[in-house]
Amino acid sequence: MKNLDSYAVFGSPINHSQSPRIHKLFAEQTNQSLDYFAQEVTAEDFVTAATDFFARGGKGLNCTVPLKELAFQFADKTTPRAESAKAVNTLVKQKDGLILGDNTDGIGLANDLIFNHGIELNGKRVLILGAGGATRGILYPLLDQQPDCLVVANRTIEKALTLAYEFNHSFESSGYDDLENQQFDIIINATSASLTNELPPLPENLLAENGICYDLFYSDQPTAFVHWGNLQNARKSLDGLGMLVEQASEAFALWRGVRPDTKAVIDLLGGMRS
Ligand code: NDP
């Protein structure tokens, strides 16, 4: 390992990860000297790879699909937001040698919606599609905004029901069929369907007039869900690039004690794909 403080993102697949580019831009912007690389790590190899990384002096890790639940188990201690998500996307080697696990996905989404796009959730009808790890991470930050109602719909209804139970029924859960004749102001796609250019089975008229669509997935091209939002005449139909940069900035602040300017990085990366 070089003399520079070393950070990395682990996941599988990892070859298209934007995280090394984002953290390099943050480091340049804040005059921090550090190394950040992406490493293909499967679930089977995670504990060995993470142990080795920290043993060799690594300062911090990001963990993405499919490692977030394993990173939660790996951490010596976890923040309350990681605890509620039962998933960790950021590991920090502390001065006392212990590994702290945090989840910055939820605050990343809330910051992107509220500060970058001026989208208020307070008093709105909000629908989250999907009940996987990402939904676990975003639920409390979204509930904190006090929407009028929050519904989680999932293909496997049992998973949505279990999630509602774990979160003390602070939101409603449903299958896709139950969404018939309902309308929402903000629809957030937290399924991984966009990975394969698919859409969950969404009924007609699900999006209220002037509604917002947000896909957690991001891509160089409009995702299937962003495209769907445009067809529904959404006021805005956004993908998860802003969330990615915002969650990275929270991780960077945890590691380096300095907060980068996310807008400059979002503008740069967004500009490169249009
Ligand atoms: P998980 O594997 O934990 O969960 C996947 C979810 O998607 C499940 O609810 C699953 O339903 C559902 N799903 C998958 N395919 C379909 C389909 N064809 N139709 C309907 N539902 C489907 O994934 P994560 O929660 O970790 O990630 C979800 C997405 O969020 C990914 O695309 C990921 O890239 C993105 N993400 C983006 C971030 C960012 O910073 N922009 C941060 C974190 C995540 P079922 O339970 O029925 O299988």
XYZ file of C-alpha atoms and ligand atoms in Angstrom:
322
model
C 0.000 0.000 0.000
C 1.334 3.467 -0.892
C 2.066 6.223 1.615
C -1.116 8.038 0.596
C -4.181 7.368 2.765
C -5.985 4.560 0.995
C -9.732 4.183 0.319
C -11.683 1.870 -1.964
C -15.080 0.720 -3.142
C -15.801 -3.010 -3.061
C -18.654 -4.639 -4.962
C -19.600 -6.969 -7.788
C -19.953 -5.928 -10.553
C -17.732 -2.894 -9.983
C -16.235 -2.011 -13.364
C -18.787 0.752 -14.096
C -18.534 2.362 -10.650
C -18.280 6.156 -10.700
C -17.028 6.264 -7.099
C -13.252 6.473 -7.871
C -13.902 9.404 -10.199
C -16.156 11.155 -7.660
C -13.694 10.771 -4.765
C -10.791 11.920 -6.946
C -12.764 15.072 -7.794
C -13.615 15.601 -4.095
C -9.917 15.171 -3.158
C -8.762 17.685 -5.790
C -11.430 20.159 -4.756
C -10.565 19.966 -1.026
C -6.771 19.622 -1.449
C -6.692 16.181 0.144
C -3.996 13.668 -0.810
C -5.478 10.203 -0.986
C -5.791 7.103 -3.109
C -9.223 5.616 -3.974
C -9.672 2.528 -6.115
C -12.442 0.107 -7.123
C -12.040 -3.603 -6.452
C -14.221 -6.464 -7.661
C -15.191 -8.334 -4.474
C -17.891 -10.993 -4.315
C -19.931 -11.796 -1.217
C -17.835 -14.941 -0.670
C -14.571 -12.957 -0.661
C -15.756 -9.910 1.269
C -14.530 -10.673 4.798
C -11.065 -11.726 3.592
C -10.726 -8.732 1.257
C -11.933 -6.190 3.838
C -9.759 -7.654 6.617
C -6.736 -7.549 4.313
C -7.505 -3.966 3.191
C -7.614 -2.623 6.748
C -4.647 -4.753 7.894
C -2.576 -3.092 5.153
C -3.423 0.365 6.481
C -6.610 1.156 4.497
C -8.556 4.053 6.026
C -12.041 3.565 4.638
C -14.234 1.488 2.366
C -17.400 1.954 0.415
C -19.449 -1.209 -0.074
C -22.009 -1.605 -2.813
C -24.200 -4.394 -4.224
C -24.143 -7.185 -2.953
C -22.020 -6.383 0.122
C -24.010 -3.906 2.252
C -25.537 -6.441 4.637
C -22.149 -8.190 4.991
C -20.458 -4.846 5.717
C -23.056 -4.299 8.450
C -21.992 -7.606 10.034
C -18.284 -6.792 9.526
C -18.314 -3.448 11.371
C -17.236 -3.407 15.046
C -19.884 -0.765 15.705
C -22.558 0.969 13.657
C -24.327 4.327 13.545
C -28.071 4.516 14.338
C -28.913 5.029 10.649
C -26.910 1.916 9.696
C -28.613 0.067 12.539
C -32.090 0.872 11.209
C -31.077 0.002 7.642
C -29.226 -3.174 8.723
C -26.930 -2.288 5.839
C -23.637 -0.395 5.640
C -22.196 1.401 2.612
C -19.302 3.153 4.406
C -16.669 1.650 6.706
C -14.298 3.924 8.645
C -11.113 2.827 10.405
C -11.164 4.842 13.614
C -8.153 6.063 15.622
C -8.794 3.328 18.227
C -8.527 0.713 15.453
C -12.239 -0.192 15.505
C -14.204 -0.216 12.259
C -17.289 2.016 12.252
C -20.112 1.193 9.817
C -22.441 3.898 8.519
C -25.170 4.143 5.895
C -25.091 7.377 3.882
C -27.568 6.321 1.171
C -30.658 7.790 2.825
C -29.175 11.184 3.609
C -27.701 11.177 0.099
C -31.160 10.771 -1.449
C -32.791 13.319 0.881
C -30.067 15.902 0.133
C -30.400 15.376 -3.601
C -34.200 15.655 -3.557
C -34.417 18.599 -1.176
C -31.329 20.719 -1.806
C -30.381 19.933 -5.405
C -33.890 19.685 -6.839
C -36.016 21.715 -4.409
C -38.442 18.788 -3.961
C -40.443 18.959 -0.722
C -41.681 15.670 0.722
C -43.566 17.248 3.588
C -47.312 16.629 3.166
C -46.794 14.693 -0.080
C -47.992 11.228 -1.038
C -44.815 9.197 -1.555
C -44.473 5.730 -3.091
C -41.301 3.634 -2.917
C -41.010 0.730 -5.348
C -38.928 -2.163 -3.990
C -38.181 -3.466 -0.503
C -34.472 -4.342 -0.709
C -31.343 -2.920 0.910
C -31.638 0.517 -0.699
C -35.227 0.943 0.558
C -34.081 0.065 4.096
C -31.491 2.842 3.882
C -33.820 5.572 2.612
C -36.932 4.928 4.732
C -36.092 6.900 7.885
C -34.625 9.950 6.108
C -37.798 10.102 3.971
C -40.136 9.552 6.945
C -38.256 12.378 8.736
C -39.620 14.730 6.065
C -43.154 13.919 7.266
C -44.888 12.957 4.023
C -48.689 12.779 4.110
C -48.346 9.060 3.438
C -45.585 6.665 2.466
C -46.261 3.360 0.746
C -43.683 0.650 -0.049
C -44.758 -1.635 -2.895
C -42.827 -4.783 -3.712
C -43.086 -7.664 -6.160
C -42.623 -10.100 -3.274
C -45.294 -8.715 -0.959
C -43.973 -10.669 2.066
C -40.764 -8.610 1.989
C -42.720 -5.345 2.087
C -44.832 -6.673 4.976
C -41.726 -7.745 6.915
C -40.156 -4.336 6.358
C -43.281 -2.566 7.632
C -43.217 -4.768 10.736
C -39.514 -4.014 11.351
C -40.170 -0.282 10.980
C -43.090 -0.387 13.459
C -45.674 0.104 10.701
C -44.511 3.700 10.156
C -45.533 3.251 6.494
C -47.968 1.164 4.450
C -46.887 -1.870 2.457
C -48.465 -3.344 -0.650
C -48.072 -5.382 -3.803
C -48.280 -3.779 -7.255
C -51.903 -4.869 -7.805
C -52.967 -2.844 -4.753
C -51.726 0.369 -6.396
C -54.646 0.389 -8.841
C -56.705 3.619 -8.433
C -54.084 5.261 -6.194
C -52.063 8.376 -7.001
C -48.743 9.648 -5.652
C -46.918 12.970 -5.834
C -43.466 11.387 -5.671
C -42.585 7.900 -6.917
C -39.122 6.555 -6.043
C -37.870 3.489 -7.874
C -35.683 1.551 -5.420
C -35.957 -1.714 -7.344
C -33.001 -3.040 -9.294
C -35.264 -3.486 -12.369
C -33.521 -0.652 -14.250
C -30.304 -2.695 -14.184
C -31.889 -4.914 -16.823
C -33.886 -2.110 -18.445
C -37.130 -3.432 -16.932
C -39.993 -1.711 -15.149
C -42.108 -2.879 -12.217
C -45.742 -3.419 -13.310
C -47.165 0.053 -12.672
C -50.843 0.872 -13.247
C -52.041 3.803 -15.354
C -52.494 7.210 -13.685
C -50.264 6.320 -10.740
C -48.432 9.631 -10.882
C -50.364 12.716 -9.768
C -50.353 15.846 -11.911
C -47.015 17.684 -11.564
C -45.607 14.583 -9.879
C -41.954 13.615 -9.526
C -40.245 10.366 -10.514
C -36.827 9.395 -9.117
C -34.866 6.286 -10.034
C -32.107 5.334 -7.574
C -30.304 3.636 -10.441
C -28.216 5.853 -12.704
C -26.937 5.394 -16.198
C -25.487 7.295 -19.153
C -28.852 6.878 -20.889
C -32.297 7.619 -19.380
C -33.273 4.548 -17.341
C -36.490 2.630 -18.070
C -38.112 4.295 -15.057
C -36.923 7.803 -15.977
C -38.386 7.155 -19.430
C -41.671 5.990 -17.860
C -41.781 9.165 -15.754
C -41.353 11.300 -18.855
C -44.228 9.432 -20.537
C -46.406 10.195 -17.464
C -45.624 13.931 -17.893
C -43.705 14.039 -14.634
C -42.619 17.548 -13.606
C -39.190 16.011 -13.078
C -38.007 12.490 -13.876
C -34.563 12.009 -12.357
C -32.007 9.267 -11.946
C -29.725 8.531 -8.985
C -26.540 10.336 -10.052
C -27.149 13.152 -7.566
C -27.819 10.647 -4.781
C -24.608 8.818 -5.655
C -22.567 12.020 -5.363
C -24.369 13.094 -2.170
C -23.875 9.744 -0.401
C -20.212 9.815 -1.483
C -19.825 13.296 -0.029
C -21.173 12.098 3.344
C -18.628 9.256 3.289
C -15.835 11.660 2.319
C -16.762 13.980 5.207
C -16.684 11.025 7.632
C -13.237 9.984 6.419
C -11.555 13.347 5.887
C -13.496 15.768 8.127
C -14.148 18.105 5.204
C -17.303 18.423 3.102
C -16.903 18.741 -0.675
C -19.035 20.898 -2.994
C -21.339 18.277 -4.505
C -22.988 20.556 -7.054
C -19.732 21.085 -8.969
C -19.221 17.303 -9.198
C -22.842 16.534 -10.160
C -22.695 19.212 -12.876
C -19.419 17.826 -14.201
C -20.558 14.179 -14.284
C -24.025 15.069 -15.562
C -22.490 17.205 -18.308
C -20.234 14.366 -19.400
C -23.165 12.102 -20.240
C -25.446 14.579 -21.995
P -31.725 -5.378 -3.657
O -31.201 -6.501 -4.462
O -31.532 -5.388 -2.186
O -33.328 -5.228 -3.902
C -33.839 -5.260 -5.200
C -35.312 -4.905 -5.193
O -35.719 -4.754 -6.552
C -36.212 -5.938 -4.551
O -37.258 -5.267 -3.875
C -36.755 -6.714 -5.773
O -38.036 -7.270 -5.579
C -36.882 -5.585 -6.775
N -36.860 -6.000 -8.196
C -35.809 -6.483 -8.877
N -36.152 -6.690 -10.170
C -37.458 -6.339 -10.295
C -38.380 -6.326 -11.379
N -38.019 -6.719 -12.607
N -39.631 -5.876 -11.145
C -40.002 -5.472 -9.904
N -39.172 -5.457 -8.830
C -37.906 -5.892 -9.025
O -31.081 -4.055 -4.317
P -30.791 -2.661 -3.592
O -31.991 -2.315 -2.782
O -29.467 -2.683 -2.925
O -30.635 -1.659 -4.842
C -31.769 -1.248 -5.592
C -31.353 -0.234 -6.649
O -30.915 0.978 -6.045
C -30.184 -0.693 -7.535
O -30.500 -0.363 -8.871
C -29.004 0.121 -7.045
O -28.054 0.359 -8.086
C -29.697 1.412 -6.623
N -28.941 2.199 -5.629
C -28.468 3.449 -5.987
C -27.771 4.224 -5.075
C -27.263 5.587 -5.487
O -26.434 6.164 -4.757
N -27.752 6.163 -6.575
C -27.498 3.752 -3.714
C -28.074 2.450 -3.424
C -28.753 1.715 -4.367
P -38.210 -8.745 -4.926
O -38.056 -8.559 -3.443
O -39.577 -9.148 -5.316
O -37.134 -9.604 -5.514
